[in-house]
Amino acid sequence: MLRSVLRRSQNLAFTRISTKKTHAPSLTSISRFSHVESSRNASPQSLRFFSTSPTDETPISPASEHTHEESNVSGLGFSESGDFDVNGTSAEAIVGEDGESEIATVEASGDGSVVAEEVSQFDEEKFESLLTLLRSDEESLEFGLKALDLDLTSDLVSRVFETQGIKGKNLIRFLKWATKKEEITVTTSLVESLLVVISSDRRRLDAYALWDLVKEISENENSLVLNLEIMNDLIALFGKLGKSKAAFDVFSKTEELDFTLNAKTYYVTLEALCKRSFMEWACVVCEKMLKSGVLPEGDQVGNIITWFCKEGKAEEAYSVYELAKGKEKFPPSGSVATLISALSNSDGTVGFAQELLSDLSGDARRQGIKPFSDVIQSLCRMKNVKDAKGLVLDMISNGPAPGNAVFNLIVHACSRSGDLDEAKEVLKLMESRGLKPDVYTYTVIISGYAKGGMMNEAQEILAEAKKKHKKLSPVTYHSLIRGYCKIEEYDEALKLLKEMESFGVEPSADEYSKLIQSFCLKALDWEKAEMLFGEMKQKGLHLNAITQGLIRAVKEMQTEGKVTEDANLLAAA
């Protein structure tokens, strides 16, 4: 009981020693008590001690002094209800010759002899000096420790590790110094305490010092000190410090120690590697995780999927998702949407993305316009308009409701493939859904007709666009002007150029340049080309030197040709 009281005392450093007595001391010379009610009234300075050696036994004091001593002991809060407790044990306060405080337990043996057991020994000043030294930034720490001349015990080391305010590097240096003594060994609790301190401070050098200590421990026979949780926490620490290589090294060492890796091991390692883009190692760890069949819970699975998708490893992310789905560890819908979008980036994995759309349900599907749009865009890129349109129809039936952007993807794909009738059908479907086709939609269809030389159909779509929109796009007119120039109807192209300003579109230098080149190279009409060049100057537009030279060349050529023709006519006359 006294031992538990002393352990609660905040000012003691402990040591344990047991010795057998061959001669029983006279119990009349000792203040005896069987139990202690509280340790808070006990003070090292108020206890009397005796030597456990028979030859050094303290002489019996007079009765008056004995009475005085007993009263002092009673004042400390100890009971004097009996010599021994039910186990035959009595705690004794004694004084040694050196004046240091000791507490002994006197136990009566079966043969009548007495066993005295020292249970604690401390030097308050030395302990405080030790803490002061460890809290400092002293470079020669080991020299200072040696100068203190400490009586090292495992309890003293444990007490140091429980003390707040000591840096991790000093704790490691103290532990290495202390373990040079045969009585002191590294324990699991000490390593765990180091992890807590260093993880809190997050000092890079301290973390590497701890890693060196762990490697030393693992190479010794007493490698049972380490456990999987220590290794996991060390991996996580390096991950927080952004030291991915060190985290991977700890992971490898964990495998070497034959620990059975758990979900936390894989998760913290992948987190450390993916966040620093060490994807080659991350893929190795991911493959081992998939082979083991061990996965973290759904939210953490979602994080792994997201990390791999962001680093362009959609196939690995898909493998993780498939395993998680089989184990009913479903990741958040946001991670599934990210996976679908990532799979849509490659033609080889668009099919997987299309299948995953069916895994979205409820709010995840209603709000999943982006993954659906990404899949439709990929199908259109692959010229698979049939599946893309089928997916749009599925969206109309089951959600999410497609918007203009989705319909524009289909219209654009139809126009590129030359299926303009299908594009017009999609346009009508938009209108039936209450959507107003935007200028881009009309422009895409006009461009498709213009490329095919079907200018009448293009003009019909333009007329419809004018009814719905007061302001059109420069691209709309650019497509029409190029279409008319392609079939050499330059006057129609010139009309469109003049019409642009009426619908809020300012002709750009590119429109003028294309038209000037067409007049010079095909129509050989330098006069209209020169007129357009004059309009450009008035509007502050610049025409490049080559096109200006082209106008002069055509003009000179035609002028010279006219002079030659006139000369020939005169000669003939």
PDB file of C-alpha atoms in Angstrom, residues 216-454:
ATOM      1  CA  GLU A 216      18.786  -0.070 -34.494  1.00  0.00           C
ATOM      2  CA  ILE A 217      16.096  -1.740 -32.409  1.00  0.00           C
ATOM      3  CA  SER A 218      14.960  -3.879 -35.342  1.00  0.00           C
ATOM      4  CA  GLU A 219      18.508  -5.141 -35.883  1.00  0.00           C
ATOM      5  CA  ASN A 220      18.863  -6.307 -32.274  1.00  0.00           C
ATOM      6  CA  GLU A 221      17.525  -9.525 -30.854  1.00  0.00           C
ATOM      7  CA  ASN A 222      14.999  -7.552 -28.809  1.00  0.00           C
ATOM      8  CA  SER A 223      13.045  -6.524 -31.893  1.00  0.00           C
ATOM      9  CA  LEU A 224       9.812  -7.445 -30.112  1.00  0.00           C
ATOM     10  CA  VAL A 225       9.914  -3.920 -28.720  1.00  0.00           C
ATOM     11  CA  LEU A 226       8.467  -2.727 -32.027  1.00  0.00           C
ATOM     12  CA  ASN A 227       4.899  -3.314 -33.095  1.00  0.00           C
ATOM     13  CA  LEU A 228       2.775  -2.567 -36.151  1.00  0.00           C
ATOM     14  CA  GLU A 229       1.151   0.491 -34.590  1.00  0.00           C
ATOM     15  CA  ILE A 230       4.556   2.094 -33.985  1.00  0.00           C
ATOM     16  CA  MET A 231       5.539   1.524 -37.613  1.00  0.00           C
ATOM     17  CA  ASN A 232       2.210   2.892 -38.869  1.00  0.00           C
ATOM     18  CA  ASP A 233       2.542   6.036 -36.781  1.00  0.00           C
ATOM     19  CA  LEU A 234       6.100   6.546 -38.021  1.00  0.00           C
ATOM     20  CA  ILE A 235       4.935   6.264 -41.647  1.00  0.00           C
ATOM     21  CA  ALA A 236       2.178   8.769 -40.917  1.00  0.00           C
ATOM     22  CA  LEU A 237       4.699  11.138 -39.305  1.00  0.00           C
ATOM     23  CA  PHE A 238       6.920  11.151 -42.387  1.00  0.00           C
ATOM     24  CA  GLY A 239       3.831  11.663 -44.518  1.00  0.00           C
ATOM     25  CA  LYS A 240       2.909  14.780 -42.557  1.00  0.00           C
ATOM     26  CA  LEU A 241       6.464  16.047 -42.948  1.00  0.00           C
ATOM     27  CA  GLY A 242       6.297  15.468 -46.714  1.00  0.00           C
ATOM     28  CA  LYS A 243       9.109  12.896 -46.637  1.00  0.00           C
ATOM     29  CA  SER A 244       7.693  10.270 -48.956  1.00  0.00           C
ATOM     30  CA  LYS A 245      10.898   8.301 -49.458  1.00  0.00           C
ATOM     31  CA  ALA A 246      11.355   7.863 -45.715  1.00  0.00           C
ATOM     32  CA  ALA A 247       7.713   6.788 -45.409  1.00  0.00           C
ATOM     33  CA  PHE A 248       8.261   4.151 -48.109  1.00  0.00           C
ATOM     34  CA  ASP A 249      11.444   2.967 -46.351  1.00  0.00           C
ATOM     35  CA  VAL A 250       9.504   2.473 -43.108  1.00  0.00           C
ATOM     36  CA  PHE A 251       6.841   0.568 -45.062  1.00  0.00           C
ATOM     37  CA  SER A 252       9.534  -1.722 -46.491  1.00  0.00           C
ATOM     38  CA  LYS A 253      11.047  -2.252 -43.044  1.00  0.00           C
ATOM     39  CA  THR A 254       7.589  -3.150 -41.707  1.00  0.00           C
ATOM     40  CA  GLU A 255       7.407  -5.906 -44.307  1.00  0.00           C
ATOM     41  CA  GLU A 256      10.912  -7.113 -43.389  1.00  0.00           C
ATOM     42  CA  LEU A 257       9.875  -7.458 -39.758  1.00  0.00           C
ATOM     43  CA  ASP A 258       7.090  -9.830 -40.866  1.00  0.00           C
ATOM     44  CA  PHE A 259       4.289  -7.708 -39.474  1.00  0.00           C
ATOM     45  CA  THR A 260       0.891  -8.439 -40.963  1.00  0.00           C
ATOM     46  CA  LEU A 261       0.110  -5.176 -42.702  1.00  0.00           C
ATOM     47  CA  ASN A 262      -3.306  -3.756 -41.944  1.00  0.00           C
ATOM     48  CA  ALA A 263      -5.532  -1.190 -43.644  1.00  0.00           C
ATOM     49  CA  LYS A 264      -3.882   1.698 -41.791  1.00  0.00           C
ATOM     50  CA  THR A 265      -0.433   0.661 -43.032  1.00  0.00           C
ATOM     51  CA  TYR A 266      -1.506   0.809 -46.653  1.00  0.00           C
ATOM     52  CA  TYR A 267      -3.527   4.000 -46.245  1.00  0.00           C
ATOM     53  CA  VAL A 268      -0.888   6.144 -44.507  1.00  0.00           C
ATOM     54  CA  THR A 269       1.771   4.916 -46.957  1.00  0.00           C
ATOM     55  CA  LEU A 270      -0.340   5.733 -50.020  1.00  0.00           C
ATOM     56  CA  GLU A 271      -1.220   9.108 -48.532  1.00  0.00           C
ATOM     57  CA  ALA A 272       2.464   9.951 -48.024  1.00  0.00           C
ATOM     58  CA  LEU A 273       3.406   8.851 -51.551  1.00  0.00           C
ATOM     59  CA  CYS A 274       0.478  10.245 -53.558  1.00  0.00           C
ATOM     60  CA  LYS A 275       0.534  13.682 -52.003  1.00  0.00           C
ATOM     61  CA  ARG A 276       4.136  14.100 -53.165  1.00  0.00           C
ATOM     62  CA  SER A 277       3.464  12.434 -56.542  1.00  0.00           C
ATOM     63  CA  PHE A 278       5.702   9.394 -55.922  1.00  0.00           C
ATOM     64  CA  MET A 279       3.336   7.386 -58.083  1.00  0.00           C
ATOM     65  CA  GLU A 280       5.743   4.617 -59.089  1.00  0.00           C
ATOM     66  CA  TRP A 281       6.105   3.540 -55.460  1.00  0.00           C
ATOM     67  CA  ALA A 282       2.426   4.254 -54.815  1.00  0.00           C
ATOM     68  CA  CYS A 283       1.461   1.797 -57.554  1.00  0.00           C
ATOM     69  CA  VAL A 284       3.704  -0.846 -55.964  1.00  0.00           C
ATOM     70  CA  VAL A 285       2.020  -0.366 -52.581  1.00  0.00           C
ATOM     71  CA  CYS A 286      -1.417  -0.330 -54.211  1.00  0.00           C
ATOM     72  CA  GLU A 287      -0.728  -3.620 -55.972  1.00  0.00           C
ATOM     73  CA  LYS A 288       0.306  -5.229 -52.676  1.00  0.00           C
ATOM     74  CA  MET A 289      -2.841  -3.895 -51.032  1.00  0.00           C
ATOM     75  CA  LEU A 290      -5.023  -5.344 -53.777  1.00  0.00           C
ATOM     76  CA  LYS A 291      -3.291  -8.724 -53.536  1.00  0.00           C
ATOM     77  CA  SER A 292      -3.746  -8.822 -49.766  1.00  0.00           C
ATOM     78  CA  GLY A 293      -7.417  -7.893 -50.089  1.00  0.00           C
ATOM     79  CA  VAL A 294      -7.085  -5.521 -47.127  1.00  0.00           C
ATOM     80  CA  LEU A 295      -8.827  -2.189 -47.619  1.00  0.00           C
ATOM     81  CA  PRO A 296      -9.588   0.752 -45.327  1.00  0.00           C
ATOM     82  CA  GLU A 297     -13.123   1.998 -44.828  1.00  0.00           C
ATOM     83  CA  GLY A 298     -15.210   3.717 -47.503  1.00  0.00           C
ATOM     84  CA  ASP A 299     -14.107   7.324 -46.949  1.00  0.00           C
ATOM     85  CA  GLN A 300     -10.436   6.382 -47.024  1.00  0.00           C
ATOM     86  CA  VAL A 301     -11.011   4.249 -50.123  1.00  0.00           C
ATOM     87  CA  GLY A 302     -12.524   7.353 -51.705  1.00  0.00           C
ATOM     88  CA  ASN A 303      -9.402   9.351 -50.842  1.00  0.00           C
ATOM     89  CA  ILE A 304      -7.154   6.718 -52.439  1.00  0.00           C
ATOM     90  CA  ILE A 305      -9.276   6.749 -55.604  1.00  0.00           C
ATOM     91  CA  THR A 306      -9.132  10.547 -55.770  1.00  0.00           C
ATOM     92  CA  TRP A 307      -5.337  10.627 -55.271  1.00  0.00           C
ATOM     93  CA  PHE A 308      -4.729   8.169 -58.086  1.00  0.00           C
ATOM     94  CA  CYS A 309      -7.159   9.927 -60.449  1.00  0.00           C
ATOM     95  CA  LYS A 310      -5.477  13.283 -59.929  1.00  0.00           C
ATOM     96  CA  GLU A 311      -2.123  11.737 -60.795  1.00  0.00           C
ATOM     97  CA  GLY A 312      -3.428  10.149 -64.003  1.00  0.00           C
ATOM     98  CA  LYS A 313      -3.644   6.609 -62.624  1.00  0.00           C
ATOM     99  CA  ALA A 314      -7.300   5.978 -63.396  1.00  0.00           C
ATOM    100  CA  GLU A 315      -6.872   2.247 -64.075  1.00  0.00           C
ATOM    101  CA  GLU A 316      -5.309   1.650 -60.636  1.00  0.00           C
ATOM    102  CA  ALA A 317      -8.077   3.714 -59.066  1.00  0.00           C
ATOM    103  CA  TYR A 318     -10.651   1.607 -60.899  1.00  0.00           C
ATOM    104  CA  SER A 319      -9.070  -1.594 -59.529  1.00  0.00           C
ATOM    105  CA  VAL A 320      -9.331  -0.211 -55.991  1.00  0.00           C
ATOM    106  CA  TYR A 321     -12.973   0.700 -56.608  1.00  0.00           C
ATOM    107  CA  GLU A 322     -13.838  -2.762 -57.922  1.00  0.00           C
ATOM    108  CA  LEU A 323     -12.281  -4.457 -54.864  1.00  0.00           C
ATOM    109  CA  ALA A 324     -14.020  -2.034 -52.488  1.00  0.00           C
ATOM    110  CA  LYS A 325     -17.339  -2.604 -54.214  1.00  0.00           C
ATOM    111  CA  GLY A 326     -16.934  -6.354 -53.842  1.00  0.00           C
ATOM    112  CA  LYS A 327     -16.280  -5.920 -50.116  1.00  0.00           C
ATOM    113  CA  GLU A 328     -19.215  -3.492 -49.789  1.00  0.00           C
ATOM    114  CA  LYS A 329     -16.938  -0.647 -48.722  1.00  0.00           C
ATOM    115  CA  PHE A 330     -18.523   1.952 -50.918  1.00  0.00           C
ATOM    116  CA  PRO A 331     -16.582   5.211 -51.367  1.00  0.00           C
ATOM    117  CA  PRO A 332     -18.340   8.611 -51.354  1.00  0.00           C
ATOM    118  CA  SER A 333     -20.213   9.560 -54.518  1.00  0.00           C
ATOM    119  CA  GLY A 334     -17.804  12.441 -55.123  1.00  0.00           C
ATOM    120  CA  SER A 335     -14.917   9.974 -55.473  1.00  0.00           C
ATOM    121  CA  VAL A 336     -16.945   7.844 -57.895  1.00  0.00           C
ATOM    122  CA  ALA A 337     -17.697  10.924 -60.011  1.00  0.00           C
ATOM    123  CA  THR A 338     -13.986  11.799 -60.032  1.00  0.00           C
ATOM    124  CA  LEU A 339     -13.159   8.241 -61.136  1.00  0.00           C
ATOM    125  CA  ILE A 340     -15.702   8.406 -63.986  1.00  0.00           C
ATOM    126  CA  SER A 341     -14.260  11.678 -65.239  1.00  0.00           C
ATOM    127  CA  ALA A 342     -10.715  10.301 -65.065  1.00  0.00           C
ATOM    128  CA  LEU A 343     -11.655   7.136 -66.956  1.00  0.00           C
ATOM    129  CA  SER A 344     -13.298   9.293 -69.641  1.00  0.00           C
ATOM    130  CA  ASN A 345      -9.973  10.900 -70.543  1.00  0.00           C
ATOM    131  CA  SER A 346      -8.715   7.799 -72.326  1.00  0.00           C
ATOM    132  CA  ASP A 347     -10.455   6.025 -75.187  1.00  0.00           C
ATOM    133  CA  GLY A 348      -9.475   2.667 -73.712  1.00  0.00           C
ATOM    134  CA  THR A 349     -11.287   3.244 -70.425  1.00  0.00           C
ATOM    135  CA  VAL A 350     -14.391   5.130 -71.575  1.00  0.00           C
ATOM    136  CA  GLY A 351     -16.335   1.851 -71.476  1.00  0.00           C
ATOM    137  CA  PHE A 352     -15.543   1.471 -67.741  1.00  0.00           C
ATOM    138  CA  ALA A 353     -16.674   5.042 -67.164  1.00  0.00           C
ATOM    139  CA  GLN A 354     -19.928   4.380 -68.991  1.00  0.00           C
ATOM    140  CA  GLU A 355     -20.586   1.331 -66.807  1.00  0.00           C
ATOM    141  CA  LEU A 356     -19.870   3.232 -63.590  1.00  0.00           C
ATOM    142  CA  LEU A 357     -22.601   5.743 -64.388  1.00  0.00           C
ATOM    143  CA  SER A 358     -25.127   3.117 -63.335  1.00  0.00           C
ATOM    144  CA  ASP A 359     -23.567   3.081 -59.828  1.00  0.00           C
ATOM    145  CA  LEU A 360     -24.712   6.649 -59.285  1.00  0.00           C
ATOM    146  CA  SER A 361     -28.127   6.813 -57.669  1.00  0.00           C
ATOM    147  CA  GLY A 362     -30.314   9.212 -55.739  1.00  0.00           C
ATOM    148  CA  ASP A 363     -28.805  12.626 -55.145  1.00  0.00           C
ATOM    149  CA  ALA A 364     -25.477  11.465 -56.566  1.00  0.00           C
ATOM    150  CA  ARG A 365     -27.131  10.844 -59.929  1.00  0.00           C
ATOM    151  CA  ARG A 366     -29.302  13.956 -59.875  1.00  0.00           C
ATOM    152  CA  GLN A 367     -26.238  16.074 -59.217  1.00  0.00           C
ATOM    153  CA  GLY A 368     -23.930  14.096 -61.481  1.00  0.00           C
ATOM    154  CA  ILE A 369     -24.110  16.270 -64.595  1.00  0.00           C
ATOM    155  CA  LYS A 370     -20.307  16.472 -64.851  1.00  0.00           C
ATOM    156  CA  PRO A 371     -19.521  12.734 -65.026  1.00  0.00           C
ATOM    157  CA  PHE A 372     -22.357  12.234 -67.525  1.00  0.00           C
ATOM    158  CA  SER A 373     -21.129  15.156 -69.631  1.00  0.00           C
ATOM    159  CA  ASP A 374     -17.553  13.828 -69.545  1.00  0.00           C
ATOM    160  CA  VAL A 375     -18.649  10.411 -70.797  1.00  0.00           C
ATOM    161  CA  ILE A 376     -20.783  11.945 -73.587  1.00  0.00           C
ATOM    162  CA  GLN A 377     -17.904  14.183 -74.633  1.00  0.00           C
ATOM    163  CA  SER A 378     -15.574  11.177 -74.788  1.00  0.00           C
ATOM    164  CA  LEU A 379     -18.065   9.184 -76.869  1.00  0.00           C
ATOM    165  CA  CYS A 380     -18.414  12.118 -79.270  1.00  0.00           C
ATOM    166  CA  ARG A 381     -14.627  12.392 -79.467  1.00  0.00           C
ATOM    167  CA  MET A 382     -14.566   8.743 -80.500  1.00  0.00           C
ATOM    168  CA  LYS A 383     -17.327   9.503 -83.050  1.00  0.00           C
ATOM    169  CA  ASN A 384     -19.656   7.147 -81.223  1.00  0.00           C
ATOM    170  CA  VAL A 385     -22.634   9.474 -81.639  1.00  0.00           C
ATOM    171  CA  LYS A 386     -25.144   6.628 -81.288  1.00  0.00           C
ATOM    172  CA  ASP A 387     -24.122   5.768 -77.707  1.00  0.00           C
ATOM    173  CA  ALA A 388     -23.768   9.444 -76.859  1.00  0.00           C
ATOM    174  CA  LYS A 389     -27.312  10.191 -77.991  1.00  0.00           C
ATOM    175  CA  GLY A 390     -28.581   7.107 -76.180  1.00  0.00           C
ATOM    176  CA  LEU A 391     -26.984   8.379 -72.983  1.00  0.00           C
ATOM    177  CA  VAL A 392     -28.692  11.758 -73.473  1.00  0.00           C
ATOM    178  CA  LEU A 393     -32.032  10.027 -73.814  1.00  0.00           C
ATOM    179  CA  ASP A 394     -31.278   8.080 -70.606  1.00  0.00           C
ATOM    180  CA  MET A 395     -30.525  11.369 -68.861  1.00  0.00           C
ATOM    181  CA  ILE A 396     -33.861  12.760 -70.039  1.00  0.00           C
ATOM    182  CA  SER A 397     -35.651   9.728 -68.591  1.00  0.00           C
ATOM    183  CA  ASN A 398     -33.756   9.173 -65.316  1.00  0.00           C
ATOM    184  CA  GLY A 399     -31.701  12.308 -64.744  1.00  0.00           C
ATOM    185  CA  PRO A 400     -29.685  14.347 -64.435  1.00  0.00           C
ATOM    186  CA  ALA A 401     -31.493  16.669 -66.821  1.00  0.00           C
ATOM    187  CA  PRO A 402     -29.200  17.531 -69.758  1.00  0.00           C
ATOM    188  CA  GLY A 403     -28.530  21.176 -70.472  1.00  0.00           C
ATOM    189  CA  ASN A 404     -27.410  23.134 -73.524  1.00  0.00           C
ATOM    190  CA  ALA A 405     -23.796  22.035 -73.115  1.00  0.00           C
ATOM    191  CA  VAL A 406     -24.701  18.346 -73.395  1.00  0.00           C
ATOM    192  CA  PHE A 407     -26.903  18.878 -76.461  1.00  0.00           C
ATOM    193  CA  ASN A 408     -24.202  21.017 -78.069  1.00  0.00           C
ATOM    194  CA  LEU A 409     -21.770  18.101 -77.745  1.00  0.00           C
ATOM    195  CA  ILE A 410     -24.132  15.902 -79.763  1.00  0.00           C
ATOM    196  CA  VAL A 411     -24.834  18.635 -82.327  1.00  0.00           C
ATOM    197  CA  HIS A 412     -21.127  19.264 -82.785  1.00  0.00           C
ATOM    198  CA  ALA A 413     -20.383  15.554 -83.193  1.00  0.00           C
ATOM    199  CA  CYS A 414     -23.166  15.209 -85.795  1.00  0.00           C
ATOM    200  CA  SER A 415     -21.889  18.249 -87.698  1.00  0.00           C
ATOM    201  CA  ARG A 416     -18.317  16.936 -87.736  1.00  0.00           C
ATOM    202  CA  SER A 417     -19.467  13.591 -89.046  1.00  0.00           C
ATOM    203  CA  GLY A 418     -21.606  15.301 -91.718  1.00  0.00           C
ATOM    204  CA  ASP A 419     -24.904  14.024 -90.308  1.00  0.00           C
ATOM    205  CA  LEU A 420     -26.564  17.432 -90.336  1.00  0.00           C
ATOM    206  CA  ASP A 421     -30.082  16.050 -90.429  1.00  0.00           C
ATOM    207  CA  GLU A 422     -29.378  14.315 -87.116  1.00  0.00           C
ATOM    208  CA  ALA A 423     -28.001  17.599 -85.794  1.00  0.00           C
ATOM    209  CA  LYS A 424     -31.262  19.334 -86.688  1.00  0.00           C
ATOM    210  CA  GLU A 425     -33.204  16.563 -84.916  1.00  0.00           C
ATOM    211  CA  VAL A 426     -31.176  17.157 -81.779  1.00  0.00           C
ATOM    212  CA  LEU A 427     -31.916  20.869 -82.175  1.00  0.00           C
ATOM    213  CA  LYS A 428     -35.643  20.140 -82.204  1.00  0.00           C
ATOM    214  CA  LEU A 429     -35.235  17.846 -79.168  1.00  0.00           C
ATOM    215  CA  MET A 430     -33.639  20.727 -77.283  1.00  0.00           C
ATOM    216  CA  GLU A 431     -36.533  23.018 -78.076  1.00  0.00           C
ATOM    217  CA  SER A 432     -39.046  20.363 -77.028  1.00  0.00           C
ATOM    218  CA  ARG A 433     -37.307  20.251 -73.636  1.00  0.00           C
ATOM    219  CA  GLY A 434     -37.887  23.978 -73.229  1.00  0.00           C
ATOM    220  CA  LEU A 435     -34.267  24.814 -73.912  1.00  0.00           C
ATOM    221  CA  LYS A 436     -33.278  27.743 -76.092  1.00  0.00           C
ATOM    222  CA  PRO A 437     -30.467  26.794 -78.487  1.00  0.00           C
ATOM    223  CA  ASP A 438     -27.652  29.248 -78.004  1.00  0.00           C
ATOM    224  CA  VAL A 439     -25.591  30.952 -80.705  1.00  0.00           C
ATOM    225  CA  TYR A 440     -22.962  28.229 -80.468  1.00  0.00           C
ATOM    226  CA  THR A 441     -25.537  25.567 -81.363  1.00  0.00           C
ATOM    227  CA  TYR A 442     -26.604  27.427 -84.491  1.00  0.00           C
ATOM    228  CA  THR A 443     -22.997  28.214 -85.394  1.00  0.00           C
ATOM    229  CA  VAL A 444     -22.014  24.546 -85.239  1.00  0.00           C
ATOM    230  CA  ILE A 445     -24.787  23.567 -87.640  1.00  0.00           C
ATOM    231  CA  ILE A 446     -24.065  26.537 -89.973  1.00  0.00           C
ATOM    232  CA  SER A 447     -20.409  25.575 -90.024  1.00  0.00           C
ATOM    233  CA  GLY A 448     -21.309  22.019 -90.964  1.00  0.00           C
ATOM    234  CA  TYR A 449     -23.477  23.185 -93.874  1.00  0.00           C
ATOM    235  CA  ALA A 450     -20.883  25.753 -95.013  1.00  0.00           C
ATOM    236  CA  LYS A 451     -18.139  23.132 -95.116  1.00  0.00           C
ATOM    237  CA  GLY A 452     -20.355  21.007 -97.332  1.00  0.00           C
ATOM    238  CA  GLY A 453     -21.107  23.960 -99.628  1.00  0.00           C
ATOM    239  CA  MET A 454     -24.815  23.868 -98.726  1.00  0.00           C
TER     240      MET A 454
END
